Short mmCIF file of C-alpha atoms in Angstrom, two decimals:
data_model
loop_
_atom_site.label_atom_id
_atom_site.label_comp_id
_atom_site.label_asym_id
_atom_site.label_seq_id
_atom_site.Cartn_x
_atom_site.Cartn_y
_atom_site.Cartn_z
CA MET A 11 -32.99 81.80 -63.23
CA ILE A 12 -33.58 84.83 -61.05
CA PRO A 13 -31.78 88.05 -61.92
CA THR A 14 -28.58 88.78 -60.10
CA SER A 15 -28.45 91.34 -57.35
CA GLU A 16 -24.89 90.85 -56.22
CA PRO A 17 -23.68 93.66 -53.97
CA THR A 18 -20.89 94.19 -56.43
CA ALA A 19 -23.28 94.81 -59.30
CA ARG A 20 -22.74 98.19 -60.89
CA LEU A 21 -25.34 100.72 -59.77
CA ARG A 22 -26.98 103.04 -62.25
CA PRO A 23 -26.69 106.76 -61.48
CA GLY A 24 -28.99 107.66 -58.60
CA GLU A 25 -29.75 104.09 -57.56
CA GLY A 26 -27.54 104.27 -54.49
CA ALA A 27 -29.30 107.41 -53.30
CA ILE A 28 -32.73 105.86 -53.92
CA ALA A 29 -31.74 102.75 -51.98
CA ARG A 30 -30.53 104.78 -49.02
CA LEU A 31 -33.67 106.89 -48.97
CA ALA A 32 -35.89 103.79 -49.19
CA CYS A 33 -34.03 102.22 -46.28
CA LEU A 34 -34.48 105.33 -44.16
CA VAL A 35 -38.19 105.52 -44.88
CA LEU A 36 -38.76 101.82 -44.35
CA GLN A 37 -36.78 101.31 -41.15
CA PRO A 38 -39.44 102.40 -38.61
CA VAL A 39 -41.92 100.05 -40.29
CA LEU A 40 -39.53 97.11 -40.20
CA THR A 41 -38.68 97.69 -36.56
CA ARG A 42 -42.33 97.78 -35.63
CA VAL A 43 -43.13 94.65 -37.62
CA VAL A 44 -40.31 92.52 -36.27
CA ARG A 45 -41.01 93.47 -32.66
CA ARG A 46 -44.66 92.59 -33.12
CA VAL A 47 -43.85 89.23 -34.69
CA ALA A 48 -41.36 88.37 -31.95
CA ALA A 49 -43.89 89.23 -29.26
CA ARG A 50 -46.70 87.21 -30.85
CA HIS A 51 -44.66 84.17 -31.89
CA PRO A 52 -42.09 83.44 -29.17
CA SER A 53 -41.91 79.75 -30.12
CA LEU A 54 -40.27 80.83 -33.37
CA PHE A 55 -36.95 81.25 -31.59
CA ALA A 56 -36.73 77.72 -30.15
CA ARG A 57 -36.58 76.18 -33.62
CA LEU A 58 -33.77 78.52 -34.60
CA GLY A 59 -31.55 77.04 -31.89
CA PRO A 60 -27.97 78.27 -32.22
CA HIS A 61 -28.85 80.26 -35.33
CA GLN A 62 -30.63 82.95 -33.32
CA ALA A 63 -27.28 84.69 -33.52
CA THR A 64 -26.79 84.18 -37.25
CA ASP A 65 -26.98 87.15 -39.58
CA PHE A 66 -29.22 86.58 -42.62
CA LEU A 67 -29.42 88.70 -45.74
CA ILE A 68 -32.85 88.46 -47.34
CA ASP A 69 -32.44 89.78 -50.83
CA PRO A 70 -35.58 90.66 -52.81
CA VAL A 71 -34.02 90.96 -56.22
CA GLU A 72 -36.35 93.52 -57.71
CA LEU A 73 -36.17 95.96 -54.80
CA PRO A 74 -33.39 98.54 -54.46
CA PHE A 75 -32.27 97.21 -51.07
CA ALA A 76 -31.87 94.00 -49.08
CA LEU A 77 -32.99 93.09 -45.56
CA HIS A 78 -30.61 92.21 -42.77
CA LEU A 79 -32.09 89.89 -40.13
CA ARG A 80 -30.53 88.65 -36.92
CA PRO A 81 -33.30 86.74 -35.10
CA ASP A 82 -31.81 87.09 -31.64
CA PRO A 83 -34.71 87.53 -29.21
CA GLN A 84 -32.49 89.57 -26.89
CA ALA A 85 -31.29 91.90 -29.64
CA LEU A 86 -33.49 91.65 -32.71
CA VAL A 87 -32.12 93.14 -35.90
CA PHE A 88 -34.29 93.65 -38.98
CA ARG A 89 -33.20 96.51 -41.16
CA ALA A 90 -33.16 97.54 -44.78
CA VAL A 91 -29.68 97.95 -46.19
CA PRO A 92 -28.42 99.19 -49.56
CA ARG A 93 -26.76 96.26 -51.30
CA ASP A 94 -23.44 98.04 -51.65
CA THR A 95 -23.21 98.42 -47.88
CA ALA A 96 -24.74 95.07 -46.91
CA PRO A 97 -22.97 93.43 -43.96
CA GLN A 98 -21.12 90.14 -44.08
CA VAL A 99 -23.73 87.52 -43.19
CA GLY A 100 -23.91 83.83 -42.39
CA ALA A 101 -26.56 83.06 -45.00
CA THR A 102 -28.29 84.76 -47.90
CA ILE A 103 -31.79 84.04 -49.22
CA ARG A 104 -32.53 85.54 -52.61
CA GLY A 105 -35.70 85.69 -54.70
CA ARG A 106 -38.49 87.94 -55.84
CA PHE A 107 -40.06 89.94 -53.03
CA LEU A 108 -43.48 88.38 -53.13
CA LEU A 109 -42.10 84.88 -53.37
CA LEU A 110 -40.13 85.56 -50.20
CA LEU A 111 -43.24 86.97 -48.57
CA GLU A 112 -45.31 83.94 -49.54
CA LEU A 113 -42.63 81.56 -48.33
CA ILE A 114 -42.80 83.25 -44.94
CA ASP A 115 -46.55 82.81 -44.96
CA ALA A 116 -46.41 79.16 -46.11
CA GLU A 117 -48.33 80.06 -49.24
CA GLN A 118 -45.44 78.70 -51.27
CA ASP A 119 -43.21 75.69 -50.75
CA GLY A 120 -39.54 76.52 -50.28
CA ASP A 121 -38.26 73.28 -51.77
CA ALA A 122 -40.41 73.78 -54.87
CA ALA A 123 -39.13 77.34 -55.26
CA PHE A 124 -35.59 76.01 -54.91
CA PHE A 125 -36.20 73.26 -57.48
CA SER A 126 -37.57 75.81 -59.96
CA ARG A 127 -34.55 78.09 -59.29
CA ASP A 128 -36.85 80.93 -58.22
CA LEU A 129 -35.18 80.83 -54.82
CA GLU A 130 -31.44 80.90 -54.19
CA ILE A 131 -29.65 80.33 -50.95
CA SER A 132 -25.99 80.64 -50.14
CA GLY A 133 -23.83 80.46 -47.05
CA ASP A 134 -24.85 78.41 -44.03
CA THR A 135 -27.51 76.01 -45.30
CA GLU A 136 -28.36 74.76 -41.82
CA ALA A 137 -29.19 78.30 -40.72
CA VAL A 138 -31.53 78.70 -43.68
CA VAL A 139 -33.23 75.36 -43.01
CA ARG A 140 -33.77 76.28 -39.36
CA LEU A 141 -35.20 79.67 -40.28
CA ARG A 142 -37.50 78.09 -42.85
CA ASN A 143 -38.78 75.48 -40.39
CA ALA A 144 -39.24 78.06 -37.64
CA LEU A 145 -41.29 80.31 -39.91
CA ASP A 146 -43.27 77.40 -41.31
CA ASP A 147 -44.41 76.41 -37.82
CA MET A 148 -46.15 79.72 -37.29
CA ASP A 149 -49.90 79.83 -37.68
CA GLY A 150 -51.54 82.65 -39.55
CA SER A 151 -50.12 85.07 -42.04
CA LEU A 152 -47.21 87.31 -41.14
CA ALA A 153 -47.93 89.42 -44.18
CA GLU A 154 -51.51 89.99 -43.06
CA GLU A 155 -50.43 90.67 -39.49
CA ALA A 156 -47.92 93.21 -40.69
CA SER A 157 -50.26 94.86 -43.17
CA ALA A 158 -53.03 95.03 -40.55
CA MET A 159 -50.71 97.05 -38.34
CA PHE A 160 -51.06 99.85 -40.87
CA GLY A 161 -54.80 99.67 -41.28
CA THR A 162 -56.65 99.93 -44.56
CA PRO A 163 -53.69 101.34 -46.52
CA GLY A 164 -51.51 98.41 -45.36
CA ARG A 165 -54.10 95.83 -46.41
CA ALA A 166 -54.58 97.56 -49.75
CA VAL A 167 -50.85 97.44 -50.48
CA LEU A 168 -50.72 93.72 -49.64
CA ALA A 169 -53.74 92.93 -51.80
CA ARG A 170 -52.21 94.80 -54.71
CA LEU A 171 -48.90 92.97 -54.34
CA ARG A 172 -50.63 89.60 -54.28
CA ARG A 173 -52.64 90.37 -57.39
CA ALA A 174 -49.46 91.29 -59.20
CA TYR A 175 -47.71 88.03 -58.42
CA PRO A 176 -47.97 84.99 -60.72
CA ASP A 177 -48.51 81.78 -58.74
CA ALA A 178 -46.01 79.81 -60.77
CA THR A 179 -44.98 77.31 -58.12
CA LYS A 180 -48.40 76.41 -56.72
CA PRO A 181 -50.36 73.36 -57.82
CA ARG A 182 -52.65 74.57 -60.59
CA GLU A 183 -55.84 73.67 -58.80
CA TYR A 184 -54.89 75.89 -55.90
CA ALA A 185 -53.16 78.66 -57.72
CA MET B 24 -60.45 45.07 -48.24
CA SER B 25 -58.42 48.13 -49.01
CA LEU B 26 -59.46 51.19 -47.03
CA ALA B 27 -57.11 53.45 -48.96
CA GLU B 28 -56.10 55.39 -45.86
CA LEU B 29 -54.17 58.55 -46.56
CA ILE B 30 -50.97 58.74 -44.47
CA CYS B 31 -49.57 62.26 -44.47
CA PRO B 32 -46.32 63.90 -43.34
CA ALA B 33 -45.82 66.53 -40.67
CA GLY B 34 -42.50 68.10 -39.74
CA THR B 35 -43.98 70.67 -37.37
CA PRO B 36 -47.11 71.01 -35.26
CA ALA B 37 -48.47 73.55 -37.73
CA ALA B 38 -47.92 71.09 -40.59
CA LEU B 39 -49.72 68.39 -38.61
CA ARG B 40 -52.74 70.63 -38.12
CA THR B 41 -52.61 71.47 -41.81
CA ALA B 42 -52.56 67.78 -42.77
CA VAL B 43 -55.44 66.96 -40.44
CA ASP B 44 -57.52 69.85 -41.76
CA ALA B 45 -56.73 68.86 -45.35
CA GLY B 46 -58.18 65.40 -44.85
CA ALA B 47 -55.43 63.08 -43.65
CA ASP B 48 -56.57 59.77 -42.19
CA ALA B 49 -53.29 59.56 -40.29
CA VAL B 50 -50.29 61.83 -39.85
CA TYR B 51 -46.76 60.60 -39.22
CA CYS B 52 -44.16 62.59 -37.37
CA GLY B 53 -41.05 62.29 -35.20
CA PHE B 54 -39.16 63.71 -32.26
CA GLN B 55 -36.33 66.24 -32.47
CA ASP B 56 -33.56 63.65 -32.29
CA ALA B 57 -31.91 60.70 -34.03
CA THR B 58 -34.85 58.35 -33.50
CA ASN B 59 -36.35 59.22 -36.87
CA ALA B 60 -35.12 59.47 -40.44
CA ARG B 61 -35.90 63.17 -40.85
CA ASN B 62 -33.68 64.48 -38.07
CA PHE B 63 -33.29 67.87 -39.72
CA PRO B 64 -32.47 71.21 -38.06
CA GLY B 65 -35.50 72.99 -36.66
CA LEU B 66 -37.83 70.18 -37.67
CA ASN B 67 -39.98 67.78 -35.65
CA PHE B 68 -41.74 67.71 -32.32
CA THR B 69 -40.96 68.12 -28.65
CA PRO B 70 -42.91 65.77 -26.36
CA ASP B 71 -45.17 68.66 -25.33
CA GLU B 72 -45.84 69.51 -28.97
CA LEU B 73 -46.62 65.88 -29.74
CA ALA B 74 -49.07 65.74 -26.84
CA GLU B 75 -50.94 68.73 -28.24
CA ALA B 76 -50.78 67.25 -31.73
CA VAL B 77 -52.27 63.95 -30.62
CA THR B 78 -55.11 65.79 -28.89
CA TYR B 79 -55.75 67.90 -32.00
CA ALA B 80 -55.69 64.93 -34.37
CA HIS B 81 -57.76 62.59 -32.24
CA ALA B 82 -60.42 65.24 -31.72
CA ARG B 83 -60.86 65.22 -35.51
CA GLY B 84 -60.71 61.47 -36.01
CA THR B 85 -57.17 61.42 -37.36
CA LYS B 86 -54.50 58.99 -36.19
CA VAL B 87 -50.95 59.94 -35.24
CA LEU B 88 -48.11 57.59 -36.16
CA LEU B 89 -44.72 58.11 -34.51
CA ALA B 90 -41.67 57.39 -36.65
CA LEU B 91 -38.94 55.63 -34.66
CA ASN B 92 -37.46 54.36 -37.87
CA THR B 93 -33.72 54.65 -37.41
CA TYR B 94 -31.27 52.10 -36.05
CA PRO B 95 -29.76 52.53 -32.58
CA PRO B 96 -26.00 52.14 -32.57
CA ALA B 97 -24.95 49.03 -30.67
CA GLY B 98 -25.41 49.49 -26.95
CA LYS B 99 -27.09 52.89 -27.29
CA VAL B 100 -30.75 51.99 -27.23
CA ASP B 101 -31.90 54.28 -24.43
CA LEU B 102 -32.86 57.18 -26.72
CA TRP B 103 -35.14 54.91 -28.78
CA ARG B 104 -36.68 53.22 -25.74
CA HIS B 105 -37.33 56.57 -24.09
CA ALA B 106 -38.96 57.83 -27.30
CA ALA B 107 -41.19 54.75 -27.39
CA ASP B 108 -42.12 55.24 -23.73
CA THR B 109 -43.01 58.87 -24.43
CA GLY B 110 -45.00 58.05 -27.54
CA ALA B 111 -46.98 55.36 -25.74
CA ARG B 112 -47.67 57.69 -22.83
CA LEU B 113 -48.93 60.38 -25.20
CA GLY B 114 -51.29 57.97 -26.93
CA VAL B 115 -49.88 57.66 -30.44
CA ASP B 116 -51.79 55.18 -32.58
CA ALA B 117 -48.80 53.32 -34.00
CA PHE B 118 -45.03 53.25 -34.05
CA ILE B 119 -43.20 53.08 -37.37
CA VAL B 120 -40.06 51.06 -36.74
CA ALA B 121 -37.16 49.59 -38.68
CA ASP B 122 -34.86 48.08 -36.08
CA MET B 123 -35.69 44.66 -34.64
CA GLY B 124 -34.50 45.65 -31.18
CA VAL B 125 -36.80 48.67 -31.14
CA ALA B 126 -39.64 46.53 -32.48
CA ASP B 127 -39.01 43.91 -29.80
CA TYR B 128 -39.00 46.52 -27.02
CA ILE B 129 -42.28 48.05 -28.13
CA ALA B 130 -43.92 44.66 -28.73
CA ARG B 131 -43.05 43.58 -25.19
CA MET B 132 -43.70 46.87 -23.37
CA TYR B 133 -46.68 48.20 -25.33
CA PRO B 134 -48.46 45.26 -26.92
CA GLY B 135 -51.62 47.31 -27.33
CA VAL B 136 -50.00 49.81 -29.69
CA ARG B 137 -49.73 48.94 -33.38
CA LEU B 138 -46.34 48.40 -34.98
CA HIS B 139 -45.79 49.44 -38.59
CA LEU B 140 -42.65 48.32 -40.38
CA SER B 141 -40.85 51.29 -41.90
CA VAL B 142 -39.60 51.36 -45.45
CA GLN B 143 -36.22 51.73 -43.76
CA ALA B 144 -36.43 48.03 -42.89
CA ALA B 145 -36.36 47.29 -46.63
CA ALA B 146 -38.60 44.25 -46.23
CA SER B 147 -39.62 43.39 -49.77
CA SER B 148 -40.27 39.65 -49.74
CA PRO B 149 -43.12 37.70 -48.13
CA GLU B 150 -40.58 35.79 -46.06
CA ALA B 151 -39.02 38.94 -44.60
CA ILE B 152 -42.37 40.58 -43.90
CA ARG B 153 -43.79 37.45 -42.27
CA TYR B 154 -40.73 37.32 -39.99
CA TYR B 155 -41.57 40.75 -38.59
CA CYS B 156 -45.25 39.85 -38.27
CA GLU B 157 -44.62 36.59 -36.48
CA ASN B 158 -41.91 37.82 -34.12
CA PHE B 159 -43.02 41.37 -33.30
CA GLY B 160 -46.68 41.47 -34.21
CA VAL B 161 -46.22 43.97 -37.03
CA LYS B 162 -49.61 45.03 -38.38
CA ARG B 163 -48.51 46.94 -41.49
CA VAL B 164 -45.52 47.02 -43.79
CA VAL B 165 -44.43 50.07 -45.75
CA LEU B 166 -43.09 48.56 -48.93
CA PRO B 167 -39.86 49.70 -50.59
CA ARG B 168 -40.41 51.56 -53.85
CA ILE B 169 -38.92 48.78 -55.96
CA LEU B 170 -41.94 46.60 -56.60
CA THR B 171 -44.40 46.45 -59.48
CA ILE B 172 -48.13 46.38 -58.80
CA PRO B 173 -48.38 42.67 -59.78
CA GLU B 174 -45.60 41.94 -57.30
CA ILE B 175 -47.43 43.89 -54.59
CA ARG B 176 -50.62 41.95 -55.36
CA GLN B 177 -48.72 38.68 -54.99
CA ILE B 178 -47.05 39.73 -51.74
CA ARG B 179 -50.42 40.76 -50.33
CA ARG B 180 -51.68 37.20 -50.80
CA GLU B 181 -48.73 35.80 -48.86
CA ILE B 182 -48.51 38.04 -45.80
CA PRO B 183 -50.75 38.43 -42.75
CA CYS B 184 -50.51 42.23 -42.47
CA GLU B 185 -51.63 45.41 -44.21
CA ILE B 186 -49.60 47.04 -46.97
CA GLU B 187 -48.74 50.73 -47.19
CA THR B 188 -47.12 52.16 -50.30
CA PHE B 189 -45.69 55.56 -51.09
CA ILE B 190 -47.75 57.42 -53.66
CA PHE B 191 -46.08 60.84 -53.81
CA GLY B 192 -42.84 62.56 -52.94
CA ASN B 193 -39.16 61.91 -52.84
CA HIS B 194 -38.18 59.00 -55.01
CA GLY B 195 -35.13 57.77 -53.12
CA LEU B 196 -35.12 54.05 -53.58
CA MET B 197 -31.56 53.17 -52.81
CA VAL B 198 -31.39 50.14 -50.56
CA GLU B 199 -33.40 51.84 -47.86
CA GLY B 200 -32.09 51.48 -44.34
CA ARG B 201 -28.76 50.33 -45.75
CA CYS B 202 -27.55 53.38 -47.67
CA SER B 203 -24.18 54.64 -46.42
CA LEU B 204 -23.43 57.29 -49.04
CA THR B 205 -23.97 60.23 -46.66
CA ASN B 206 -21.93 58.51 -44.00
CA TYR B 207 -19.10 58.06 -46.49
CA LEU B 208 -18.80 61.80 -47.11
CA THR B 209 -19.94 63.41 -43.86
CA GLY B 210 -19.42 60.86 -41.10
CA GLN B 211 -23.10 61.12 -40.19
CA SER B 212 -25.40 58.18 -40.78
CA THR B 213 -28.75 58.35 -42.53
CA ASN B 214 -29.73 55.17 -40.76
CA MET B 215 -28.46 55.86 -37.24
CA ASP B 216 -28.38 59.68 -37.02
CA GLY B 217 -31.44 60.18 -39.20
CA VAL B 218 -29.77 62.63 -41.55
CA CYS B 219 -29.37 62.20 -45.27
CA SER B 220 -27.14 65.02 -46.54
CA PRO B 221 -27.08 67.01 -43.28
CA ALA B 222 -27.71 70.69 -43.93
CA SER B 223 -24.59 71.63 -42.00
CA ASP B 224 -22.53 69.93 -44.73
CA VAL B 225 -24.47 71.33 -47.69
CA GLU B 226 -23.43 74.43 -49.58
CA TYR B 227 -24.83 76.01 -52.73
CA VAL B 228 -22.47 78.07 -54.83
CA ARG B 229 -23.67 80.40 -57.55
CA ASP B 230 -21.29 80.74 -60.44
CA ALA B 231 -20.83 83.89 -62.49
CA ASP B 232 -22.85 82.50 -65.42
CA GLY B 233 -25.86 81.80 -63.20
CA SER B 234 -25.11 78.11 -62.78
CA MET B 235 -25.41 76.64 -59.30
CA SER B 236 -23.23 73.96 -57.77
CA SER B 237 -24.52 71.88 -54.88
CA GLN B 238 -21.81 70.61 -52.60
CA LEU B 239 -21.79 68.10 -49.77
CA ALA B 240 -18.86 68.11 -47.35
CA GLY B 241 -16.84 70.01 -49.93
CA PHE B 242 -17.57 67.64 -52.81
CA THR B 243 -19.51 68.98 -55.78
CA ILE B 244 -22.33 66.52 -56.40
CA ASP B 245 -24.19 68.41 -59.13
CA ARG B 246 -24.02 71.59 -61.16
CA PHE B 247 -27.22 73.01 -62.58
CA GLY B 248 -27.15 75.28 -65.60
CA PRO B 249 -28.73 78.74 -65.39
CA GLU B 250 -32.13 77.53 -66.68
CA GLU B 251 -31.98 73.99 -65.34
CA LYS B 252 -34.31 72.75 -62.60
CA ALA B 253 -32.59 71.65 -59.40
CA GLY B 254 -32.88 68.70 -57.04
CA TYR B 255 -31.97 67.74 -53.49
CA PRO B 256 -28.27 67.71 -52.60
CA THR B 257 -28.13 63.97 -52.02
CA ILE B 258 -25.31 61.82 -53.29
CA CYS B 259 -27.67 59.27 -54.80
CA LYS B 260 -29.09 62.01 -57.03
CA GLY B 261 -25.74 63.55 -57.89
CA ARG B 262 -24.45 63.90 -61.44
CA TYR B 263 -20.96 62.57 -62.00
CA ALA B 264 -18.37 62.45 -64.73
CA ALA B 265 -16.92 59.02 -65.46
CA PRO B 266 -14.46 57.79 -68.08
CA HIS B 267 -17.31 56.42 -70.20
CA ARG B 268 -19.57 59.46 -69.56
CA PRO B 269 -17.26 62.49 -69.40
CA GLU B 270 -20.20 64.85 -69.90
CA GLY B 271 -21.57 63.78 -66.50
CA TYR B 272 -24.59 61.62 -65.75
CA TYR B 273 -26.88 60.49 -62.95
CA ALA B 274 -25.04 57.37 -61.85
CA PHE B 275 -27.55 56.18 -59.24
CA GLU B 276 -30.86 58.03 -59.37
CA GLU B 277 -32.26 61.24 -60.79
CA PRO B 278 -33.81 64.34 -59.22
CA ILE B 279 -37.40 63.26 -59.72
CA SER B 280 -40.46 62.65 -57.55
CA LEU B 281 -42.83 59.73 -57.33
CA ASN B 282 -46.41 60.45 -58.33
CA LEU B 283 -48.82 57.52 -58.45
CA SER B 284 -52.00 59.53 -58.79
CA ARG B 285 -52.92 57.63 -61.98
CA LEU B 286 -52.27 54.25 -60.37
CA LEU B 287 -54.43 54.66 -57.28
CA PRO B 288 -57.26 52.41 -58.54
CA ASP B 289 -54.76 49.68 -59.45
CA LEU B 290 -53.10 49.91 -56.05
CA ILE B 291 -56.45 49.65 -54.28
CA GLU B 292 -57.35 46.66 -56.43
CA ALA B 293 -53.99 45.07 -55.54
CA GLY B 294 -54.90 45.24 -51.86
CA VAL B 295 -52.88 48.23 -50.71
CA HIS B 296 -54.38 49.36 -47.43
CA ALA B 297 -52.75 52.77 -47.03
CA PHE B 298 -51.18 55.44 -49.23
CA LYS B 299 -48.19 57.34 -47.93
CA ILE B 300 -47.23 60.87 -48.92
CA GLU B 301 -43.54 61.60 -48.38
CA GLY B 302 -42.30 64.96 -47.16
CA ARG B 303 -41.94 65.66 -43.45
CA GLN B 304 -39.19 68.11 -44.45
CA ARG B 305 -41.55 70.03 -46.71
CA SER B 306 -43.64 73.10 -45.91
CA LYS B 307 -47.25 73.50 -44.85
CA SER B 308 -47.93 74.70 -48.38
CA TYR B 309 -46.76 71.35 -49.78
CA VAL B 310 -48.72 69.40 -47.16
CA ARG B 311 -51.89 71.38 -47.82
CA GLY B 312 -51.66 71.07 -51.61
CA VAL B 313 -50.70 67.41 -51.82
CA VAL B 314 -53.02 66.13 -49.08
CA ARG B 315 -56.02 68.00 -50.48
CA ALA B 316 -55.32 66.68 -53.96
CA PHE B 317 -55.02 63.05 -52.89
CA ARG B 318 -57.93 63.32 -50.42
CA ALA B 319 -60.16 64.36 -53.30
CA ALA B 320 -58.76 61.65 -55.57
CA VAL B 321 -59.21 58.84 -53.05
CA ASP B 322 -62.72 60.00 -52.20
CA ASP B 323 -63.62 60.07 -55.90
CA ILE B 324 -62.32 56.55 -56.42
CA LYS B 325 -64.13 55.23 -53.36
CA ALA B 326 -67.34 56.79 -54.67
CA GLY B 327 -66.88 55.15 -58.05
CA ARG B 328 -65.99 58.38 -59.81
CA GLU B 329 -63.00 59.02 -61.99
CA ALA B 330 -60.33 60.85 -60.01
CA ASN B 331 -59.32 64.19 -61.44
CA ILE B 332 -56.21 64.98 -59.47
CA ALA B 333 -54.60 68.40 -59.36
CA ASP B 334 -51.40 68.92 -61.27
CA LEU B 335 -48.67 68.63 -58.65
CA ILE B 336 -45.67 68.94 -60.95
CA ALA B 337 -44.63 72.27 -59.43
CA LEU B 338 -44.03 70.51 -56.11
CA THR B 339 -41.89 67.73 -57.51
CA GLU B 340 -38.12 67.48 -57.30
CA GLY B 341 -36.50 68.79 -60.44
CA GLN B 342 -40.08 69.44 -61.58
CA LYS B 343 -40.17 65.90 -62.92
CA GLN B 344 -42.29 62.95 -61.86
CA THR B 345 -42.36 59.24 -62.38
CA GLN B 346 -44.39 56.14 -61.57
CA GLY B 347 -41.08 54.38 -61.01
CA ALA B 348 -40.99 50.66 -60.48
CA PHE B 349 -44.73 50.60 -59.75
CA GLU B 350 -45.24 50.93 -63.50
CA THR B 351 -42.26 48.94 -64.72
CA LYS B 352 -38.93 47.63 -63.54
CA LYS B 353 -37.42 49.35 -66.55
CA TRP B 354 -38.38 52.82 -65.39
CA ARG B 355 -34.81 54.04 -65.73
#
């Protein structure tokens, strides 16, 4: 079972301030990344169909904030939000940060992560399925694309994150 | 002579390329509509995507099989006929069909394209299979997952077509092509709309203690404890309380996947021509891992070596696997 990160969870002293600061620092990066992805992968939006207008909350449980995504090509939203001020959304996807990253990059299988309970979804299941299928149809690695935007430091951060992550849901031979 | 072809799933063009690159002999896929039994949101191919996919696969010596394996409602055959026309125009290598009307149309209009009989036709006796062969020129039957290997060997002797069996993936062996459980709860038909447990009717609810309930059309069909592995939200794999089992039990089937990696030599010896991997709804990661593993295993067996297949348990439903009826009729 993954740890809870419900918005209603009690925050320890200072956590709220840390979350807000992290969101402020991260926002320019997120904006740059999502615009780049949208420009390079326009076919992503066709598979989303009516759920281009759906609000998703992507909740990396070990980070002090969540990510709000609305994959509308006319008005893209991708922003970091403190959990206690997270918006009402159509669907929530919750798991450890690097699992979520590897799901986006098709390095992990979403169904397997769901079976193992490492991944939780709630809200509009169809929206989540569409988002998953849209992302899975992209070639290449979003994580590498994003990290490459920030040069050597970006790649170093990604490499370090990957080393830190146990490949629990991959077939052993390929882990 | 069994060729042990590896038939692999693709729900998206990227998954098809992944399957081809991982060593598939053939890839099966479908259009974005009710003509196939994985009509899931955001999944499948447009005609333009299929055209590119066929080009990509054929350039690498891989076949493309188009699943048209649902049943047209009475009087509404145009969607299926149009899909067959498109598939034939794009050069697919075979159609996988279940409905006799669809089979008849393709046999008459495109006699040069192979017909494979889908598992959705639930043809499990020599008599039934021969009927499809004699009347529609079916070249291959995908057998339901209810037969033992000795039964498959016997059927092979009595039919004039190739046999394909599932070897890995979802183990849903309700009466395939006849199951109406989803229709009962949601009004949508697995067999005619191509949707088993449509995502729009599925909801997962996390309880305060960390348990998770999976619901279909408002009905709770299972509740997984905080540390318990989960399965698909399908009614046939739901866990229900009954007067004689108030604690709840799997009344029909269990969340478990088929894995016949240990039985591949026996299946080849029994005359199985092609091995099917289930999972068009799964990710590229699944396709890459499973296809690579079985490609290596089949190649080892063909070369006379002992197959040492990768552990695929992490990719199985409920993280459990079975050899099902292929090993014994008493598997449950």
